[in-house]
Short mmCIF file of C-alpha atoms in Angstrom, two decimals:
data_model
loop_
_atom_site.label_atom_id
_atom_site.label_comp_id
_atom_site.label_asym_id
_atom_site.label_seq_id
_atom_site.Cartn_x
_atom_site.Cartn_y
_atom_site.Cartn_z
CA GLY A 1 -21.52 24.93 14.66
CA ALA A 2 -18.02 26.28 15.06
CA GLY A 3 -16.33 23.05 14.02
CA VAL A 4 -16.96 19.43 13.10
CA SER A 5 -18.20 17.51 16.12
CA GLN A 6 -17.94 13.73 16.52
CA SER A 7 -19.34 11.43 19.18
CA PRO A 8 -18.52 9.33 21.02
CA ARG A 9 -14.82 10.17 21.25
CA TYR A 10 -14.07 6.69 22.53
CA LYS A 11 -16.03 3.48 22.11
CA VAL A 12 -15.19 0.01 23.35
CA ALA A 13 -17.27 -2.79 21.86
CA LYS A 14 -17.27 -6.53 22.25
CA ARG A 15 -16.80 -8.49 19.05
CA GLY A 16 -20.17 -8.95 17.38
CA GLN A 17 -21.78 -5.81 18.78
CA ASP A 18 -23.20 -3.06 16.58
CA VAL A 19 -21.86 0.51 16.96
CA ALA A 20 -23.01 3.90 15.68
CA LEU A 21 -20.70 6.88 15.29
CA ARG A 22 -22.10 10.38 14.84
CA CYS A 23 -20.75 13.35 12.91
CA ASP A 24 -22.14 16.88 13.12
CA PRO A 25 -20.50 18.91 10.32
CA ILE A 26 -19.97 22.64 10.11
CA SER A 27 -23.30 24.32 9.43
CA GLY A 28 -23.90 24.88 5.72
CA HIS A 29 -21.19 22.52 4.54
CA VAL A 30 -22.36 20.57 1.53
CA SER A 31 -19.84 17.74 1.47
CA LEU A 32 -19.17 15.22 4.21
CA PHE A 33 -16.52 12.51 4.27
CA TRP A 34 -15.80 9.55 6.51
CA TYR A 35 -12.25 8.25 6.86
CA GLN A 36 -10.69 5.35 8.77
CA GLN A 37 -7.24 5.84 10.30
CA ALA A 38 -5.11 3.00 11.62
CA LEU A 39 -2.30 3.72 14.05
CA GLY A 40 0.68 5.35 12.38
CA GLN A 41 -1.01 5.63 8.99
CA GLY A 42 -2.79 8.28 6.99
CA PRO A 43 -6.59 8.35 6.80
CA GLU A 44 -8.23 5.97 4.32
CA PHE A 45 -11.39 7.06 2.50
CA LEU A 46 -14.64 5.30 3.40
CA THR A 47 -17.53 7.27 1.94
CA TYR A 48 -18.68 10.69 0.71
CA PHE A 49 -21.97 12.59 0.85
CA GLN A 50 -23.10 15.65 -1.04
CA ASN A 51 -26.02 16.95 1.00
CA GLU A 52 -28.14 13.83 1.68
CA ALA A 53 -26.90 11.87 -1.35
CA GLN A 54 -24.21 9.27 -0.81
CA LEU A 55 -22.21 9.70 -4.00
CA ASP A 56 -19.30 7.40 -3.27
CA LYS A 57 -19.14 4.44 -0.89
CA SER A 58 -16.31 2.64 -2.61
CA GLY A 59 -14.09 2.72 0.48
CA LEU A 60 -16.45 0.91 2.83
CA PRO A 61 -14.57 -2.31 3.66
CA SER A 62 -17.58 -4.64 3.86
CA ASP A 63 -21.36 -4.71 3.90
CA ARG A 64 -21.17 -4.49 7.69
CA PHE A 65 -20.42 -0.79 7.25
CA PHE A 66 -23.29 1.58 6.53
CA ALA A 67 -23.47 5.37 6.49
CA GLU A 68 -26.34 7.81 6.18
CA ARG A 69 -27.02 11.54 6.15
CA PRO A 70 -30.81 11.67 5.85
CA GLU A 71 -31.35 15.43 6.13
CA GLY A 72 -28.09 16.59 4.63
CA SER A 73 -26.53 17.63 7.92
CA VAL A 74 -25.74 15.09 10.68
CA SER A 75 -24.27 11.79 9.50
CA THR A 76 -24.06 8.40 11.19
CA LEU A 77 -21.58 5.63 10.42
CA LYS A 78 -22.86 2.27 11.58
CA ILE A 79 -20.79 -0.86 11.90
CA GLN A 80 -22.65 -4.12 12.39
CA ARG A 81 -21.23 -7.25 14.02
CA THR A 82 -17.94 -5.54 14.83
CA GLN A 83 -14.68 -7.44 14.33
CA GLN A 84 -11.26 -6.79 15.87
CA GLU A 85 -9.95 -5.48 12.55
CA ASP A 86 -12.52 -2.67 12.76
CA SER A 87 -10.51 -1.14 15.62
CA ALA A 88 -9.34 2.27 14.36
CA VAL A 89 -10.03 5.97 14.58
CA TYR A 90 -12.98 7.07 12.45
CA LEU A 91 -12.64 10.63 11.21
CA CYS A 92 -15.35 12.82 9.76
CA ALA A 93 -14.61 15.85 7.57
CA SER A 94 -16.81 18.48 5.97
CA GLN A 95 -16.28 20.86 3.07
CA ARG A 96 -18.24 23.99 2.21
CA VAL A 97 -18.15 23.60 -1.54
CA ARG A 98 -17.52 20.71 -3.86
CA SER A 99 -14.06 19.77 -5.05
CA THR A 100 -12.04 22.91 -4.36
CA GLY A 101 -12.98 23.65 -0.79
CA GLU A 102 -10.91 23.21 2.33
CA LEU A 103 -11.48 20.05 4.39
CA PHE A 104 -12.24 20.47 8.08
CA PHE A 105 -11.93 17.46 10.38
CA GLY A 106 -13.48 16.48 13.66
CA GLU A 107 -11.51 15.01 16.58
CA GLY A 108 -12.42 11.47 15.56
CA SER A 109 -14.04 8.49 17.25
CA ARG A 110 -11.62 5.86 18.51
CA LEU A 111 -13.19 2.39 18.29
CA THR A 112 -11.67 -0.55 20.13
CA VAL A 113 -13.18 -3.98 19.51
CA LEU A 114 -12.32 -6.60 22.10
CA LYS B 1 -4.84 4.77 -8.76
CA GLN B 2 -3.52 7.88 -7.03
CA GLU B 3 -0.73 7.11 -4.56
CA VAL B 4 0.73 9.65 -2.16
CA THR B 5 4.06 9.27 -0.39
CA GLN B 6 5.80 11.46 2.16
CA ILE B 7 9.50 11.69 2.89
CA PRO B 8 10.95 11.52 5.44
CA ALA B 9 8.75 9.32 7.62
CA ALA B 10 10.20 10.95 10.73
CA LEU B 11 12.38 13.98 11.38
CA SER B 12 14.03 15.34 14.51
CA VAL B 13 15.55 18.83 14.48
CA PRO B 14 16.79 21.35 17.07
CA GLU B 15 14.67 24.38 17.76
CA GLY B 16 15.20 27.28 15.35
CA GLU B 17 16.04 25.24 12.28
CA ASN B 18 14.29 25.71 8.95
CA LEU B 19 12.99 22.46 7.50
CA VAL B 20 11.28 20.99 4.45
CA LEU B 21 8.73 18.18 4.32
CA ASN B 22 8.04 16.43 1.02
CA CYS B 23 4.88 15.03 -0.53
CA SER B 24 4.80 13.14 -3.85
CA PHE B 25 1.81 11.94 -5.86
CA THR B 26 1.61 9.69 -8.91
CA ASP B 27 -1.27 11.23 -10.89
CA SER B 28 -0.83 14.91 -11.76
CA ALA B 29 -4.54 15.39 -12.61
CA ILE B 30 -5.36 16.99 -9.28
CA TYR B 31 -7.61 19.89 -8.36
CA ASN B 32 -6.00 20.78 -5.04
CA LEU B 33 -3.59 19.70 -2.32
CA GLN B 34 -3.98 20.33 1.37
CA TRP B 35 -1.46 20.11 4.23
CA PHE B 36 -2.58 19.13 7.73
CA ARG B 37 -1.02 18.64 11.13
CA GLN B 38 -2.17 15.99 13.56
CA ASP B 39 -1.32 15.98 17.25
CA PRO B 40 -1.40 12.64 19.12
CA GLY B 41 -4.97 11.47 19.75
CA LYS B 42 -6.44 14.40 17.87
CA GLY B 43 -8.08 15.09 14.55
CA LEU B 44 -6.44 16.83 11.59
CA THR B 45 -5.95 20.59 11.57
CA SER B 46 -5.83 22.28 8.19
CA LEU B 47 -2.63 24.29 7.56
CA LEU B 48 -2.64 25.28 3.90
CA LEU B 49 -4.76 24.59 0.82
CA ILE B 50 -3.26 24.97 -2.66
CA GLN B 51 -5.52 24.92 -5.71
CA SER B 52 -4.20 23.26 -8.86
CA SER B 53 -3.77 26.65 -10.54
CA GLN B 54 -1.55 27.97 -7.75
CA ARG B 55 2.18 27.47 -7.18
CA GLU B 56 2.38 28.26 -3.48
CA GLN B 57 0.56 29.39 -0.36
CA THR B 58 1.93 31.04 2.76
CA SER B 59 0.65 31.29 6.31
CA GLY B 60 2.92 32.73 8.97
CA ARG B 61 6.05 30.58 9.21
CA LEU B 62 4.63 28.01 6.78
CA ASN B 63 5.03 27.98 3.01
CA ALA B 64 3.69 25.25 0.77
CA SER B 65 4.61 24.87 -2.89
CA LEU B 66 3.03 22.77 -5.61
CA ASP B 67 4.59 21.43 -8.82
CA LYS B 68 1.84 19.47 -10.55
CA SER B 69 3.93 18.39 -13.53
CA SER B 70 6.49 16.65 -11.34
CA GLY B 71 3.89 15.41 -8.83
CA ARG B 72 5.43 17.11 -5.81
CA SER B 73 4.59 19.48 -3.00
CA THR B 74 6.82 20.76 -0.22
CA LEU B 75 5.96 22.26 3.15
CA TYR B 76 8.60 24.68 4.42
CA ILE B 77 8.63 25.52 8.12
CA ALA B 78 10.77 28.47 9.13
CA ALA B 79 12.37 28.90 12.55
CA SER B 80 10.90 25.70 13.97
CA GLN B 81 9.56 25.64 17.55
CA PRO B 82 8.85 22.76 19.97
CA GLY B 83 5.13 23.49 19.47
CA ASP B 84 5.53 22.47 15.83
CA SER B 85 6.08 18.86 16.92
CA ALA B 86 3.30 16.80 15.33
CA THR B 87 2.60 14.56 12.35
CA TYR B 88 2.21 16.42 9.07
CA LEU B 89 0.03 14.92 6.34
CA CYS B 90 -0.67 15.96 2.79
CA ALA B 91 -3.92 15.13 1.00
CA VAL B 92 -4.48 15.25 -2.75
CA GLY B 93 -7.85 15.93 -4.36
CA SER B 94 -7.81 14.08 -7.68
CA LEU B 95 -10.05 14.77 -10.65
CA ASP B 96 -10.26 11.13 -11.62
CA TYR B 97 -11.26 9.85 -8.20
CA GLY B 98 -14.60 11.47 -7.58
CA GLN B 99 -14.64 13.59 -4.47
CA ASN B 100 -12.09 11.50 -2.66
CA PHE B 101 -8.96 12.94 -1.10
CA VAL B 102 -5.98 10.60 -0.97
CA PHE B 103 -3.70 11.00 2.03
CA GLY B 104 -0.02 10.32 2.47
CA PRO B 105 1.22 8.38 5.52
CA GLY B 106 2.58 11.51 7.18
CA THR B 107 5.90 12.82 8.47
CA ARG B 108 6.38 12.72 12.25
CA LEU B 109 8.25 15.87 13.29
CA SER B 110 10.01 16.40 16.61
CA VAL B 111 11.48 19.83 17.38
CA LEU B 112 13.85 19.62 20.30
CA PRO B 113 14.21 22.57 22.71
#
């Protein structure tokens, strides 16, 4: 595609519900990142994929967070039993080549947990 | 642990002024640095990417410099316009931190007409 696409753009969940956020990266991009951004702060790293392999998940805040990229293209970030502190914007970025390539971001998914 | 700071946190200037935004990082073992702008409620738009072997990059009215040894990068915006109003973030790609990019908190810029 022309750019990184994320859906849904906005999600309101009741505390305890499960949510799934989708990222469709730029076609052919090898690397895919998920970031969490709180209001007024810079993005915080969650996890990284190279093709279908999840090479780094050190930023996932708890075992309620799970990400996958089964065919090396579309990725899904799943949050189980959502809590109020999970409210944030979740940003997806893709990169054509490892390490030195430019990062391209989607518009983000804004999650509000009530 | 790589830490990235940005000064100032917020900046307000009249239209037409030249301005400089600063980004500092603690670990100089980086492979690149990227500057982004973020408009309210939007994702990040890439402005400039500087590889570790480069000293600066230019795009239109924007010029970014990199001094790895001192752990600093600056983003220079010439002849600022109201449309430049946004939050500007720098992100550092560090060799010792896998594929992770570490972001600064951003500088919120307002250009007044």
